[in-house]
mmCIF file of C-alpha atoms in Angstrom:
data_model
loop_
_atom_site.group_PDB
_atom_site.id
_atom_site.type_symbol
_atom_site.label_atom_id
_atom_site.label_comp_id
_atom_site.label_asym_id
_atom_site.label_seq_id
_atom_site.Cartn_x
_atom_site.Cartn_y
_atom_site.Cartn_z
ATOM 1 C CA UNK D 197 -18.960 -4.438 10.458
ATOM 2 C CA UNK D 198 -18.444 -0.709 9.020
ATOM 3 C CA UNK D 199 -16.348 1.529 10.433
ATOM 4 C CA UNK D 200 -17.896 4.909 10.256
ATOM 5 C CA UNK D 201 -16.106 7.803 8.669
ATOM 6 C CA UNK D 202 -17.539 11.121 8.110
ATOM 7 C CA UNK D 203 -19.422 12.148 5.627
ATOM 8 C CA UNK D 204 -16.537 14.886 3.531
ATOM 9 C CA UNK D 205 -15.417 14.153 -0.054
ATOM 10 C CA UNK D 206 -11.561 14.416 -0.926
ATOM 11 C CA UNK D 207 -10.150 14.009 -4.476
ATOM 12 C CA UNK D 208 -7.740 11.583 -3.047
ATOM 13 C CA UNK D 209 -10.268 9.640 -0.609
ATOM 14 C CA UNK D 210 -9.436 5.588 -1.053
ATOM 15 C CA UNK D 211 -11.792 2.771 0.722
ATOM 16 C CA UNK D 212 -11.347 -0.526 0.993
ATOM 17 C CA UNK D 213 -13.294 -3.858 1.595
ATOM 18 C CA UNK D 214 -11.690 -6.352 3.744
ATOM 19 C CA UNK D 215 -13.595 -10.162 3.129
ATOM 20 C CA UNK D 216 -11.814 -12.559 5.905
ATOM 21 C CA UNK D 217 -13.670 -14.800 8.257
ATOM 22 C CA UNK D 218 -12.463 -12.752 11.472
ATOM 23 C CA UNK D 219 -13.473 -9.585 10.909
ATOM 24 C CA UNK D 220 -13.176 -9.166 14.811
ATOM 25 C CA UNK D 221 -9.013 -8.529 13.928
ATOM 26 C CA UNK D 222 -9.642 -4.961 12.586
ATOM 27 C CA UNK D 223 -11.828 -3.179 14.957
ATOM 28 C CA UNK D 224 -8.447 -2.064 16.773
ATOM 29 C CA UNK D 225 -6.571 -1.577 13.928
ATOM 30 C CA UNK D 226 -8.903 0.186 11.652
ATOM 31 C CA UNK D 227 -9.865 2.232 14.824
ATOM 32 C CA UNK D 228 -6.671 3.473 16.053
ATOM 33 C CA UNK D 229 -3.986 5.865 14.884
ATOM 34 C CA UNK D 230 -3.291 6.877 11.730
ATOM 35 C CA UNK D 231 -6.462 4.588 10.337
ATOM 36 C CA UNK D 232 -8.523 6.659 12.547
ATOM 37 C CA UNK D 233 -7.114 9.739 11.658
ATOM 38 C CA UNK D 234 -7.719 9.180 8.005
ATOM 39 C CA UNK D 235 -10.966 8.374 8.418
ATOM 40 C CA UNK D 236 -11.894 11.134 10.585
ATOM 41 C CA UNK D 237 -10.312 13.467 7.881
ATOM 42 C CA UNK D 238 -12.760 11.708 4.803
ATOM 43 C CA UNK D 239 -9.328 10.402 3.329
ATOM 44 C CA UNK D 240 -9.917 6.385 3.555
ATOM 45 C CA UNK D 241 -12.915 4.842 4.406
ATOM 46 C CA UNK D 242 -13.246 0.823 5.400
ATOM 47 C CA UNK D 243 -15.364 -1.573 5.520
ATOM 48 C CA UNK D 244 -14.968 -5.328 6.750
ATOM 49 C CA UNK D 245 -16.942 -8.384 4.754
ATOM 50 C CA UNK D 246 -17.562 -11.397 6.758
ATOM 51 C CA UNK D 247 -16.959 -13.905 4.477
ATOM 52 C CA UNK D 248 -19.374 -16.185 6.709
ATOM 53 C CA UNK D 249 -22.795 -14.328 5.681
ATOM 54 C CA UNK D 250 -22.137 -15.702 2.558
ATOM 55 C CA UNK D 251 -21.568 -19.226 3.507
ATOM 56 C CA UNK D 252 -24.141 -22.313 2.244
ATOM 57 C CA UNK D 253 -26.855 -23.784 4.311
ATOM 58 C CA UNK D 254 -27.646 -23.792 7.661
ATOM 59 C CA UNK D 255 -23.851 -23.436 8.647
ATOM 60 C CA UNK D 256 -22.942 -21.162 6.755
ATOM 61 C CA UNK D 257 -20.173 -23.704 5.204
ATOM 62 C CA UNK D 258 -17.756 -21.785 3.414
ATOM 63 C CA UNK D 259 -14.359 -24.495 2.966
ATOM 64 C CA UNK D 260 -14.645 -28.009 1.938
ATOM 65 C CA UNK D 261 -12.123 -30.661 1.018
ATOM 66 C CA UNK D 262 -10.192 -30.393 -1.943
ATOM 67 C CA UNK D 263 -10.726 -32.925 -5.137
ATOM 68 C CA UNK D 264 -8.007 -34.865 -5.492
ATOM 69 C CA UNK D 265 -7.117 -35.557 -1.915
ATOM 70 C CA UNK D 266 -4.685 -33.723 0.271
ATOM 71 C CA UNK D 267 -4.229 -32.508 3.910
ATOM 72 C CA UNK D 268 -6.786 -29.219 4.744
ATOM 73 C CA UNK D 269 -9.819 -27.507 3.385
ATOM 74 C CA UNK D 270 -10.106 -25.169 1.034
ATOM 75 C CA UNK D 271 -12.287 -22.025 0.884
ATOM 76 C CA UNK D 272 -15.048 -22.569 -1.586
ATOM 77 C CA UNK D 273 -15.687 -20.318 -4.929
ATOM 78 C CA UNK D 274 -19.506 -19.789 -4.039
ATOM 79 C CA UNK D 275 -18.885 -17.501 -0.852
ATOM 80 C CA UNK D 276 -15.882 -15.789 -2.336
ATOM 81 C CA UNK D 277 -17.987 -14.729 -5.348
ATOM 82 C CA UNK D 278 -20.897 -13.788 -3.263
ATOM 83 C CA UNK D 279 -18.717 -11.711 -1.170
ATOM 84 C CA UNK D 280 -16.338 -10.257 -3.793
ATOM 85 C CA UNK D 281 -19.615 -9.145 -5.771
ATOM 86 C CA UNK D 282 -21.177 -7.949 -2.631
ATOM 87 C CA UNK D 283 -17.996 -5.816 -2.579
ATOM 88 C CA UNK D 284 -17.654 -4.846 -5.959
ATOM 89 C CA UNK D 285 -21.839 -3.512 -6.253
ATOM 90 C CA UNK D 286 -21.196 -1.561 -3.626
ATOM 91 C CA UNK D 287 -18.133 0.641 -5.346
ATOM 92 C CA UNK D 288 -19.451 3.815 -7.148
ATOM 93 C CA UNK D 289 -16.692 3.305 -9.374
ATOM 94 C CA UNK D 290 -13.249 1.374 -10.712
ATOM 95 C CA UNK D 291 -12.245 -1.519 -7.600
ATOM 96 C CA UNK D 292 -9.537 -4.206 -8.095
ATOM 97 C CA UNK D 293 -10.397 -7.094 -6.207
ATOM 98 C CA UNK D 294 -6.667 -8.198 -3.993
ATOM 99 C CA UNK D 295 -5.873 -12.273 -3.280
ATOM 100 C CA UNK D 296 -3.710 -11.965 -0.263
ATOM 101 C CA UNK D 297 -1.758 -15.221 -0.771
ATOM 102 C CA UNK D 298 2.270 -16.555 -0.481
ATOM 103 C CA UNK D 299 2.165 -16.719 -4.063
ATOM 104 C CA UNK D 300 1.551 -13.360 -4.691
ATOM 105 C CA UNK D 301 3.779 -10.407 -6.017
ATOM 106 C CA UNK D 302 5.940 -9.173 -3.305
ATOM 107 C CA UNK D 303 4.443 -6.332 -1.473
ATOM 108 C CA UNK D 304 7.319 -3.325 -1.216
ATOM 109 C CA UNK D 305 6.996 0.132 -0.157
ATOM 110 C CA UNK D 306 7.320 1.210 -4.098
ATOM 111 C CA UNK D 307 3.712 -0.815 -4.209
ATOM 112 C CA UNK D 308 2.344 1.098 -1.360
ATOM 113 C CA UNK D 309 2.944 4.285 -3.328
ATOM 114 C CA UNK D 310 1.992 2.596 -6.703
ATOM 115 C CA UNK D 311 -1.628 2.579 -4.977
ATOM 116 C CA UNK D 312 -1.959 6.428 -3.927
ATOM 117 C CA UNK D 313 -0.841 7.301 -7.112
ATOM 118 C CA UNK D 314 -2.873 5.439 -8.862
ATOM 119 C CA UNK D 315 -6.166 5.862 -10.528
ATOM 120 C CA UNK D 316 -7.817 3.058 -8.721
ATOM 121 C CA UNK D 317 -9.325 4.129 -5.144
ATOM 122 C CA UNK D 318 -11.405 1.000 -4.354
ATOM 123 C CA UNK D 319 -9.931 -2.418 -3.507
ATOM 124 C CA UNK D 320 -10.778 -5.479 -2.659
ATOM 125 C CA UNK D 321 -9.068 -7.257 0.119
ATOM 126 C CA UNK D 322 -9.367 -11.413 0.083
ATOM 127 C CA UNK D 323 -8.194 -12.845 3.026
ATOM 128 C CA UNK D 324 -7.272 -16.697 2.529
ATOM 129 C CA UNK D 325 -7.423 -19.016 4.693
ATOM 130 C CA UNK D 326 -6.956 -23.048 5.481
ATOM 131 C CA UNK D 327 -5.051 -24.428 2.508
ATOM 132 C CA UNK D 328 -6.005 -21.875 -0.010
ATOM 133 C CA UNK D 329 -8.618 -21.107 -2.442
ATOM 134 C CA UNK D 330 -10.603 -23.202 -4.850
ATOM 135 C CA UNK D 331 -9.022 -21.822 -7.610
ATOM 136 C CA UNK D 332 -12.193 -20.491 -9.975
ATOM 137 C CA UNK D 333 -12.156 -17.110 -7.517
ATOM 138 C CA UNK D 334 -9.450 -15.995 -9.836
ATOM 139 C CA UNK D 335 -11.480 -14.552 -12.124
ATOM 140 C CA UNK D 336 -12.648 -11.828 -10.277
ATOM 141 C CA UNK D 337 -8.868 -11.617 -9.473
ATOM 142 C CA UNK D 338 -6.573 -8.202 -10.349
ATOM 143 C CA UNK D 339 -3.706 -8.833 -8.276
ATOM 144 C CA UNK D 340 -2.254 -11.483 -5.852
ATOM 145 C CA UNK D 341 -0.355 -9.746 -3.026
ATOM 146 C CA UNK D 342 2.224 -11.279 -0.759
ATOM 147 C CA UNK D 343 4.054 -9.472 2.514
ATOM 148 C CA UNK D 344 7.011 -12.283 2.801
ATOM 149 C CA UNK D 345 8.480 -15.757 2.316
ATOM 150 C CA UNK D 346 6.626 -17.204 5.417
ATOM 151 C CA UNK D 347 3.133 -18.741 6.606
ATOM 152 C CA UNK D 348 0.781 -17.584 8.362
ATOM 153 C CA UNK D 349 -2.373 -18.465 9.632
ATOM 154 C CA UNK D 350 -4.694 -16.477 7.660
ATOM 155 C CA UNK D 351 -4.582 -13.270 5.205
ATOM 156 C CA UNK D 352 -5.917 -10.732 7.781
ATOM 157 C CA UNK D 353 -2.122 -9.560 9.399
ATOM 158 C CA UNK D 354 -0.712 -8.802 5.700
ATOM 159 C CA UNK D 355 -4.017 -7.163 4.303
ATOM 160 C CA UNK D 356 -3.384 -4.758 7.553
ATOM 161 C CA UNK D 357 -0.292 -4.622 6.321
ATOM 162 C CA UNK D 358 -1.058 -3.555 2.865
ATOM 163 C CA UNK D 359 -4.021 -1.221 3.868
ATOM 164 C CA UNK D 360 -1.533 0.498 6.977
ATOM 165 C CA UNK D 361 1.499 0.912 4.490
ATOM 166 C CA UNK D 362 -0.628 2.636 1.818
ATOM 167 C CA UNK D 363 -3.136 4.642 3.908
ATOM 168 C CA UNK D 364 -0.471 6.355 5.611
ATOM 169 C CA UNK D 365 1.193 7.858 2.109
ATOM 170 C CA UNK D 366 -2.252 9.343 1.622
ATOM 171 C CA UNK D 367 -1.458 13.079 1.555
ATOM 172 C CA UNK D 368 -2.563 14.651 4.709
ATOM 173 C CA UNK D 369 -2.849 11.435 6.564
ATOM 174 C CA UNK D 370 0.486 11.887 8.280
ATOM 175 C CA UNK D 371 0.045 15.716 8.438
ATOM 176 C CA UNK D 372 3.608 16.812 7.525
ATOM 177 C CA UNK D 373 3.661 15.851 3.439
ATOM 178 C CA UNK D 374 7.523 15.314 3.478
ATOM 179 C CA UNK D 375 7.182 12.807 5.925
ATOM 180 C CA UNK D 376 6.315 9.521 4.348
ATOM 181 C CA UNK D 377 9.113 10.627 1.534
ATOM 182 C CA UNK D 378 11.691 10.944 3.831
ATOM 183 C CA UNK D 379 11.751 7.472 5.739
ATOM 184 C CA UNK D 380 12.535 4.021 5.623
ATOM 185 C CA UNK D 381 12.772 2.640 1.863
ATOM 186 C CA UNK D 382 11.588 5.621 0.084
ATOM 187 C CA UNK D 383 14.034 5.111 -2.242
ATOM 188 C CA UNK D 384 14.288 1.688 -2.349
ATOM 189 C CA UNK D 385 17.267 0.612 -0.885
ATOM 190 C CA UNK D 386 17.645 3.106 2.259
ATOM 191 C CA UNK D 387 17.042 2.655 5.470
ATOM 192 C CA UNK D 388 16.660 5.339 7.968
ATOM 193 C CA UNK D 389 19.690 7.231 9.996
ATOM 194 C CA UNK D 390 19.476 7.177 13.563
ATOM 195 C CA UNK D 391 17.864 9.273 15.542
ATOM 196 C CA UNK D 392 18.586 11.351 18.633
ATOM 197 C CA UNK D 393 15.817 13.769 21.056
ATOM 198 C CA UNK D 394 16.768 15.305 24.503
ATOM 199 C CA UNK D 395 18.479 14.561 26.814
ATOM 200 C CA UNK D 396 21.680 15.884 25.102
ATOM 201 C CA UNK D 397 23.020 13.230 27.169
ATOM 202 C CA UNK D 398 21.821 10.537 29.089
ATOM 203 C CA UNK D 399 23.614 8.044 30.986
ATOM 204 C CA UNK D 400 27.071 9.068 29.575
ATOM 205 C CA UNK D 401 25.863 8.823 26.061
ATOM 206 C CA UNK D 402 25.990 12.143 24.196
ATOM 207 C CA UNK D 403 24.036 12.957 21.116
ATOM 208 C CA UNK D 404 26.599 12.996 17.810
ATOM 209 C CA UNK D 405 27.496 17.236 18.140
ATOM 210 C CA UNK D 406 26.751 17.685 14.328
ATOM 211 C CA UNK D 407 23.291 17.198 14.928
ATOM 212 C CA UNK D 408 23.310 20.022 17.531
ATOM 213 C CA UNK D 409 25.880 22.186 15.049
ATOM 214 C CA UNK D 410 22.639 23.275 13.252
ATOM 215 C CA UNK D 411 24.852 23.162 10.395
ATOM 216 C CA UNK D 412 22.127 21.761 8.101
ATOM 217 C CA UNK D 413 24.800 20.783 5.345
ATOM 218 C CA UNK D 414 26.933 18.743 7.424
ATOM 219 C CA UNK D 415 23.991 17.124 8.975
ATOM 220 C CA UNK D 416 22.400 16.004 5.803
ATOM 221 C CA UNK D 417 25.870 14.468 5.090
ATOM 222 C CA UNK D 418 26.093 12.891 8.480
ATOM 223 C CA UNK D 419 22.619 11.567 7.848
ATOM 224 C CA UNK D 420 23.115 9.712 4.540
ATOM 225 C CA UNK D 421 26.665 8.282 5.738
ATOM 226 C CA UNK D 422 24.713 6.767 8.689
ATOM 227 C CA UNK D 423 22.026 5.516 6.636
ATOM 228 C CA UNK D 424 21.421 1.899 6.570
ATOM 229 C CA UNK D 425 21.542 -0.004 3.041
ATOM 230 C CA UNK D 426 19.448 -3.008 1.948
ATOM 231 C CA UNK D 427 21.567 -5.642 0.871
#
């Protein structure tokens, strides 16, 4: 499945392959929002691998058990190379080929902007599944990404995850450019101050009056004391 982005060039464009067995997941996430908007605007472009064309034989087998004995299967190197290289033929130029997997480097917000800054605009999205991967894919490996210290079923929710956190930071994806700087863990270690629209009041609670002073000093000071830190 491709999702189908129009045909404009932007210096700071960015596409990404997504191998994964259910590549059902991202039709309403990659066609919704801000992941529409970016790819109406020639910004990112996707497309989504099923790891099952590249499966062996008749069905398409693509996870066997693992030598050794153990509980679970594990997806086999054949289809991952086949798919990885389908991937990586297709890029016009540099791609870094992403292991989404528990034992990856934590993904934070400073890795989301690592990625638009960067002079990389192709990657690779591996979504594991089962009890992991036969361990020879690694080396068509750049980075092993992880969103948290918990399981889940498959790699598909954090490679959304990845793709959503970074796609958004793409300038002109969110349309104002100060506002992916000025959120939630921008820096690091902030989170964001609370936040107040009309009514000014609504069922006896009032919005704090410095934010209607439009006293811009005192409300940048009121902002940062109400600011949330990360412990």
């Amino acid at each position: 499945m491709e999702i189908k982005v129009i045909e404009r060039v932007y210096n700071r464009s960015m596409k990404f392959w997504i191998i994964t067995l259910f590549p059902g997941m991202f039709e309403g996430v990659l066609g919704q929002s801000m992941m529409w908007k970016a790819q109406e605007k020639g910004l990112a472009s996707f497309e989504v691998v099923d790891l099952r064309e590249f499966g062996l034989g008749p069905r398409r087998q693509v996870d066997d058990s693992p030598y050794g004995g153990g509980d679970g299967m594990v997806l086999m190197a054949e289809p991952l190379f086949g798919a990885i290289e389908f991937a990586k033929e297709r890029a016009e130029e540099e791609i870094k080929v992403v292991l989404m997997t528990p034992k990856g480097k934590r993904w934070v917000q400073s890795s989301a902007r690592e990625w638009t800054k960067g002079g990389c605009r192709n990657y690779v999205l591996v979504c594991g599944h089962y009890e992991g991967f036969d361990e020879r894919v690694m080396e068509l490996v750049d980075l092993e990404v992880s969103v948290g210290d918990y399981v889940l079923t498959g790699g598909e929710l954090p490679a959304m995850t990845v793709i959503d956190s970074v796609v958004r930071l793409i300038p002109g994806v969110l349309g104002g450019e100060n506002s992916a700087v000025d959120e939630s863990f921008s820096d690091g270690v902030t989170l964001e101050y609370p936040q107040y629209t009309r009514p000014e009041e609504f069922r006896g609670m009032k919005v704090p009056e410095v934010l209607l002073s439009g006293h811009h000093a005192e409300i940048a000071k009121w902002r940062r004391e109400n600011s949330g830190r990360v412990e």
